[in-house]
């Protein structure tokens, strides 16, 4: 490849290029302002930009394309030439799904109006997008990812679009990466029984079952059914679960949704490659999910896309949720990447961030391991607020100054080389995420915006398992083993990454200490992965329960056989053990005893980043009140302030610190 993915960004013909990008939508801006706008972006420190290439903007009528012949704002080739002349790299996002708050999300209307291309709901009705307030200016039919007619139409769009972008691929042009589809999650209707019950989707579901079970008799045994063949299998349409065989069938439907999403992302990637998008990496962006139906570990492992990022729109008050997302990317993906890093917000959002709020959430992402990002939007456009550059190219000073300072800091420190390497990894059970999805009865997109009590959409089951699955499958329940573990790690200032049980064993073994959430059942493949990680050097602690069943609830004691009733055993060069919830406090306190730095105030957060003998600390106050405290170091240090107010002193072990509400300080640490 002329452009390859690295641990720090991209390499263009062997030259390392950090992925520090900002979004500019060329077709939304006056053509005669492009030069000025690009110069202004580069002056802020951006040598890379990103843009969508919207299908519905360029195909103005069936078979009729405008690449600037009619509307000069659509001259994509000219825009790319201007980037290339300025030494600005370009990330291209050609859809077919765009979003971007565009009418019909960038699809041509006649595509959406074709019944053969439409997804179907559980009631066999047309699947409509969300309410008009979220999808301006109106709802629209959602395409079915598996429709042959839809895929054929996308192929024609790619035929025309690739003729424009392929000549502009690096190193001869500015394009260094291309996206394969966008936020593929059923247009935010990712709930298990919301969609897609179209004939082509159900055929793919049945094909998956045939591949999974091999013979219909095997499926009948698992489901306690008597189907004659796979084409008779009926997809679950609600959480009507009365037995373990019912649960197996519903979990298979949930798994199908993951296969479905990965299949369309892979298919789109292959279609781009077939049309000449080669020698540059392909990526996919996830809207916000890191659980089913998004299996990010599987998506990165399938070989069709090179890497996956997750979008990040956060307020300072949502610090815990924000760093959970970032920890997951740091522990899971090849390059921790935010394809859409909120720079401003869509116009219907109630809380447009102030510059100081944008500073806090930006530094929080860097603090916990983000290596690459694209600020969305760098340049203002319709239906978006609070960008650092206006649609005319002028700076909005209070925001522009933040980005100029940030980009200067990253370049001066050569931040892309620094690594945050926590020794601890926490693995969520992917099986439990599927259980949570399968036992939900709410089938509407963005239900979080409705403010409904979560209990209203839960089906409570008693299928004879020893674990309280309603508690343990809830990622946000403070009384679960997983929730207690994370709060205990945080209270002891132990830094850690997050992933799930689908993470490959070689990556798990990179960590000294691994906590793996487990209940009565765990898939055979996940048990094998954890065993292999332990054998190759990791210390793996399971909890709250030792799994003795596989994903079909059949006996599977791969891990239990190793322990044989013991609390911990040595395996190869590592260890395997079982840790109860009651033991977490004492265990984490013992781990924390050897930390090189600890804040006296438990509400402060600290992370360490290193490169070639240099150490840089981030210290965050994620609360609404000023904190006056100190940092306790194991050995005397001297500190140099790099960002924010910090009262440091030479060669002391206890360093005073004062942080205002929702602020982050960055200091360099020197040890004598």
XYZ file of N, CA, C and O in Angstrom, residues 381-487:
428
model
N -21.559 25.006 8.798
C -22.490 24.763 7.693
C -23.908 24.796 8.241
O -24.116 25.008 9.445
N -24.877 24.610 7.374
C -26.260 24.637 7.825
C -26.507 23.518 8.828
O -25.926 22.456 8.766
N -27.428 23.771 9.772
C -27.840 22.801 10.792
C -26.698 22.407 11.726
O -26.639 21.287 12.211
N -25.755 23.333 11.978
C -24.636 23.060 12.892
C -24.194 24.360 13.541
O -24.211 25.412 12.907
N -23.775 24.271 14.817
C -23.424 25.455 15.587
C -22.032 25.325 16.211
O -21.565 24.210 16.467
N -21.401 26.471 16.469
C -20.199 26.593 17.307
C -18.949 25.983 16.687
O -18.142 25.345 17.369
N -18.738 26.186 15.385
C -17.512 25.744 14.723
C -16.438 26.825 14.854
O -16.744 28.012 14.943
N -15.160 26.457 14.822
C -14.103 27.473 14.922
C -13.957 28.339 13.678
O -13.419 29.446 13.755
N -14.411 27.846 12.511
C -14.341 28.619 11.272
C -15.760 28.766 10.722
O -16.495 27.782 10.613
N -16.136 29.995 10.368
C -17.467 30.224 9.817
C -17.527 29.746 8.371
O -16.498 29.468 7.743
N -18.720 29.691 7.811
C -18.887 29.236 6.433
C -18.236 30.197 5.430
O -18.012 29.850 4.280
N -17.911 31.416 5.860
C -17.224 32.380 5.000
C -15.708 32.288 5.145
O -14.976 32.950 4.406
N -15.232 31.489 6.107
C -13.801 31.318 6.301
C -13.217 32.136 7.420
O -12.018 32.028 7.704
N -14.005 32.950 8.079
C -13.501 33.760 9.183
C -13.459 32.933 10.471
O -14.248 32.007 10.663
N -12.544 33.293 11.348
C -12.437 32.597 12.622
C -13.527 33.067 13.578
O -13.881 34.244 13.611
N -14.033 32.122 14.344
C -14.843 32.452 15.505
C -13.858 32.418 16.674
O -13.515 31.338 17.171
N -13.343 33.590 17.092
C -12.106 33.647 17.890
C -12.075 32.740 19.105
O -11.078 32.049 19.344
N -13.153 32.747 19.901
C -13.108 32.001 21.154
C -12.945 30.492 20.926
O -12.396 29.787 21.779
N -13.409 29.979 19.789
C -13.234 28.565 19.457
C -11.938 28.346 18.678
O -11.220 27.365 18.914
N -11.627 29.235 17.737
C -10.436 29.070 16.914
C -9.170 29.073 17.761
O -8.221 28.317 17.503
N -9.140 29.908 18.795
C -7.956 29.967 19.644
C -7.698 28.638 20.341
O -6.546 28.222 20.510
N -8.772 27.959 20.748
C -8.611 26.647 21.378
C -7.955 25.667 20.413
O -7.003 24.963 20.772
N -8.443 25.603 19.176
C -7.910 24.631 18.224
C -6.482 24.984 17.813
O -5.645 24.092 17.622
N -6.185 26.263 17.681
C -4.821 26.658 17.347
C -3.867 26.246 18.460
O -2.772 25.723 18.218
N -4.292 26.464 19.701
C -3.455 26.079 20.834
C -3.288 24.561 20.911
O -2.186 24.056 21.154
N -4.396 23.827 20.699
C -4.342 22.368 20.759
C -3.420 21.803 19.690
O -2.553 20.964 19.978
N -3.595 22.244 18.441
C -2.770 21.709 17.360
C -1.310 22.080 17.559
O -0.407 21.292 17.239
N -1.049 23.275 18.107
C 0.322 23.652 18.418
C 0.938 22.747 19.466
O 2.101 22.330 19.350
N 0.158 22.420 20.498
C 0.642 21.523 21.551
C 0.972 20.144 20.982
O 2.038 19.572 21.257
N 0.064 19.587 20.173
C 0.269 18.247 19.626
C 1.500 18.193 18.736
O 2.273 17.227 18.776
N 1.687 19.222 17.925
C 2.847 19.253 17.045
C 4.140 19.466 17.829
O 5.156 18.806 17.570
N 4.114 20.388 18.773
C 5.325 20.676 19.541
C 5.799 19.446 20.320
O 7.002 19.155 20.381
N 4.854 18.721 20.908
C 5.213 17.542 21.701
C 5.372 16.288 20.847
O 5.821 15.265 21.357
N 5.018 16.396 19.546
C 4.936 15.206 18.683
C 4.126 14.116 19.398
O 4.563 12.985 19.607
N 2.910 14.533 19.743
C 2.077 13.734 20.634
C 1.762 12.350 20.075
O 1.532 11.403 20.832
N 1.751 12.208 18.757
C 1.396 10.914 18.160
C 2.365 9.809 18.579
O 2.031 8.627 18.475
N 3.544 10.166 19.065
C 4.512 9.152 19.487
C 4.280 8.660 20.908
O 4.772 7.587 21.279
N 3.560 9.435 21.709
C 3.383 9.066 23.116
C 2.388 7.912 23.252
O 1.420 7.807 22.494
N 2.655 7.069 24.235
C 1.824 5.894 24.478
C 1.349 5.879 25.926
O 2.141 6.105 26.849
N 0.050 5.635 26.086
C -0.507 5.342 27.408
C -0.644 3.834 27.487
O -1.345 3.234 26.673
N 0.041 3.202 28.403
C 0.062 1.747 28.452
C -0.321 1.238 29.840
O 0.545 0.854 30.641
N -1.601 1.251 30.165
C -2.002 0.684 31.457
C -1.734 -0.821 31.489
O -1.764 -1.496 30.452
N -1.477 -1.317 32.665
C -1.198 -2.747 32.819
C -2.462 -3.568 33.013
O -2.407 -4.794 33.033
N -3.612 -2.881 33.162
C -4.859 -3.560 33.508
C -5.842 -3.470 32.341
O -5.993 -2.411 31.718
N -6.530 -4.573 32.063
C -7.572 -4.651 31.043
C -8.826 -5.230 31.675
O -8.764 -6.222 32.409
N -9.970 -4.612 31.374
C -11.264 -5.125 31.821
C -12.039 -5.572 30.589
O -12.231 -4.796 29.642
N -12.472 -6.832 30.594
C -13.211 -7.404 29.474
C -14.677 -7.586 29.846
O -15.004 -8.328 30.778
N -15.559 -6.906 29.119
C -16.991 -7.133 29.268
C -17.369 -8.436 28.565
O -16.783 -8.798 27.541
N -18.361 -9.117 29.094
C -18.871 -10.327 28.453
C -19.722 -9.942 27.249
O -20.757 -9.280 27.396
N -19.294 -10.345 26.052
C -20.105 -10.043 24.875
C -21.423 -10.811 24.925
O -22.451 -10.326 24.459
N -21.389 -12.002 25.509
C -22.618 -12.791 25.643
C -23.669 -12.042 26.453
O -24.866 -12.088 26.142
N -23.244 -11.329 27.509
C -24.200 -10.597 28.331
C -24.796 -9.414 27.578
O -25.956 -9.052 27.795
N -24.014 -8.796 26.704
C -24.567 -7.742 25.866
C -25.669 -8.257 24.968
O -26.695 -7.599 24.752
N -25.486 -9.450 24.438
C -26.525 -10.073 23.617
C -27.764 -10.385 24.456
O -28.892 -10.209 23.997
N -27.534 -10.852 25.668
C -28.665 -11.150 26.549
C -29.477 -9.886 26.814
O -30.710 -9.901 26.773
N -28.797 -8.774 27.088
C -29.485 -7.506 27.353
C -30.334 -7.115 26.147
O -31.472 -6.666 26.296
N -29.790 -7.279 24.949
C -30.535 -6.920 23.739
C -31.718 -7.854 23.514
O -32.819 -7.414 23.154
N -31.517 -9.144 23.737
C -32.571 -10.126 23.459
C -33.737 -10.008 24.420
O -34.870 -10.385 24.083
N -33.499 -9.491 25.607
C -34.554 -9.416 26.619
C -35.135 -8.008 26.746
O -35.684 -7.639 27.777
N -35.019 -7.226 25.676
C -35.602 -5.889 25.629
C -36.846 -5.905 24.758
O -36.900 -6.585 23.735
N -37.854 -5.121 25.150
C -39.089 -5.042 24.356
C -39.278 -3.672 23.713
O -40.342 -3.396 23.161
N -38.255 -2.827 23.776
C -38.375 -1.489 23.212
C -37.726 -1.481 21.829
O -36.546 -1.793 21.695
N -38.486 -1.092 20.805
C -38.044 -1.274 19.428
C -37.976 0.039 18.661
O -38.295 0.089 17.480
N -37.544 1.100 19.314
C -37.519 2.412 18.668
C -36.122 3.018 18.775
O -35.432 2.855 19.783
N -35.720 3.760 17.742
C -34.407 4.374 17.723
C -34.279 5.529 18.695
O -35.240 6.245 18.951
N -33.055 5.704 19.234
C -32.727 6.799 20.149
C -33.727 6.895 21.306
O -34.176 7.985 21.687
N -34.067 5.751 21.893
C -35.018 5.760 23.005
C -34.451 6.493 24.214
O -35.203 6.922 25.092
N -33.130 6.655 24.256
C -32.543 7.386 25.370
C -33.049 8.821 25.431
O -33.122 9.427 26.501
N -33.434 9.379 24.272
C -33.906 10.762 24.232
C -35.327 10.904 24.775
O -35.794 12.013 25.021
N -36.027 9.783 24.950
C -37.396 9.844 25.454
C -37.449 9.968 26.971
O -38.491 10.306 27.533
N -36.346 9.671 27.641
C -36.302 9.799 29.096
C -37.140 8.780 29.832
O -37.582 9.019 30.956
N -37.363 7.605 29.232
C -38.196 6.583 29.867
C -37.382 5.773 30.876
O -36.196 5.515 30.660
N -37.993 5.349 31.969
C -37.294 4.480 32.922
C -36.871 3.181 32.241
O -37.675 2.544 31.549
N -35.617 2.757 32.389
C -35.149 1.537 31.725
C -35.980 0.304 32.043
O -36.110 -0.596 31.211
N -36.558 0.262 33.247
C -37.319 -0.927 33.648
C -38.528 -1.178 32.753
O -39.026 -2.314 32.677
N -39.001 -0.156 32.074
C -40.193 -0.324 31.237
C -39.956 -1.237 30.048
O -40.906 -1.793 29.492
N -38.708 -1.388 29.624
C -38.453 -2.181 28.425
C -37.765 -3.501 28.732
O -37.291 -4.172 27.826
N -37.727 -3.905 30.004
C -37.035 -5.130 30.360
C -38.002 -6.286 30.582
O -39.086 -6.115 31.144
N -37.604 -7.465 30.116
C -38.332 -8.707 30.374
C -37.560 -9.469 31.448
O -36.400 -9.824 31.251
N -38.174 -9.681 32.581
C -37.510 -10.378 33.669
C -37.713 -11.879 33.509
O -38.836 -12.358 33.393
N -36.609 -12.600 33.500
C -36.645 -14.043 33.277
C -36.032 -14.775 34.463
O -35.120 -14.267 35.110
N -36.510 -15.967 34.703
C -35.898 -16.865 35.673
C -35.725 -18.213 34.982
O -36.631 -19.041 34.939
N -34.526 -18.399 34.414
C -34.247 -19.612 33.647
C -33.262 -20.516 34.378
O -32.622 -21.379 33.770
N -33.130 -20.305 35.692
C -32.335 -21.225 36.499
C -30.845 -20.942 36.519
O -30.067 -21.816 36.904
N -30.439 -19.749 36.140
C -29.017 -19.410 36.199
C -28.670 -18.914 37.603
O -29.514 -18.363 38.320
N -27.422 -19.067 37.978
C -27.017 -18.687 39.337
C -26.782 -17.191 39.482
O -26.808 -16.658 40.593
N -26.541 -16.489 38.361
C -26.235 -15.060 38.391
C -27.507 -14.244 38.212
O -28.421 -14.656 37.487
N -27.561 -13.080 38.852
C -28.650 -12.137 38.615
C -28.363 -11.441 37.288
O -27.645 -10.443 37.225
N -28.933 -11.976 36.211
C -28.593 -11.504 34.873
C -29.096 -10.100 34.605
O -28.500 -9.368 33.812
N -30.181 -9.695 35.236
C -30.673 -8.333 35.024
C -29.681 -7.314 35.568
O -29.523 -6.236 34.998
N -29.020 -7.651 36.638
C -28.005 -6.758 37.200
C -26.715 -6.852 36.399
O -26.147 -5.851 35.964
N -26.246 -8.066 36.169
C -24.918 -8.247 35.574
C -24.870 -7.883 34.093
O -23.816 -7.520 33.579
N -26.004 -7.964 33.384
C -25.997 -7.616 31.957
C -26.180 -6.124 31.719
O -26.069 -5.658 30.581
N -26.429 -5.367 32.784
C -26.584 -3.920 32.679
C -25.216 -3.271 32.885
O -24.691 -3.227 33.997
N -24.626 -2.753 31.804
C -23.282 -2.178 31.881
C -23.182 -1.025 32.865
O -22.087 -0.677 33.313
N -24.323 -0.401 33.198
C -24.294 0.788 34.037
C -24.795 0.520 35.460
O -24.953 1.452 36.244
N -25.022 -0.747 35.789
C -25.530 -1.064 37.127
C -24.380 -1.048 38.131
O -23.422 -1.822 38.008
N -24.460 -0.195 39.143
C -23.321 -0.067 40.070
C -23.117 -1.287 40.953
O -22.031 -1.457 41.520
N -24.146 -2.136 41.089
C -24.033 -3.289 41.978
C -23.595 -4.560 41.268
O -23.452 -5.605 41.906
N -23.381 -4.494 39.971
C -22.891 -5.671 39.260
C -21.411 -5.892 39.561
O -20.714 -4.987 40.039
N -20.919 -7.087 39.259
C -19.486 -7.362 39.430
C -18.679 -6.420 38.560
O -17.694 -5.820 39.022
N -19.115 -6.245 37.324
C -18.434 -5.357 36.390
C -18.468 -3.912 36.887
O -17.446 -3.210 36.888
N -19.631 -3.441 37.329
C -19.743 -2.079 37.833
C -18.922 -1.863 39.087
O -18.259 -0.827 39.250
N -18.964 -2.839 39.996
C -18.176 -2.730 41.228
C -16.681 -2.732 40.922
O -15.902 -1.993 41.546
N -16.279 -3.566 39.982
C -14.869 -3.622 39.600
C -14.390 -2.268 39.099
O -13.357 -1.745 39.551
N -15.137 -1.666 38.177
C -14.702 -0.395 37.602
C -14.679 0.718 38.649
O -13.741 1.521 38.689
N -15.686 0.771 39.495
C -15.698 1.822 40.528
C -14.558 1.616 41.515
O -13.975 2.597 42.019
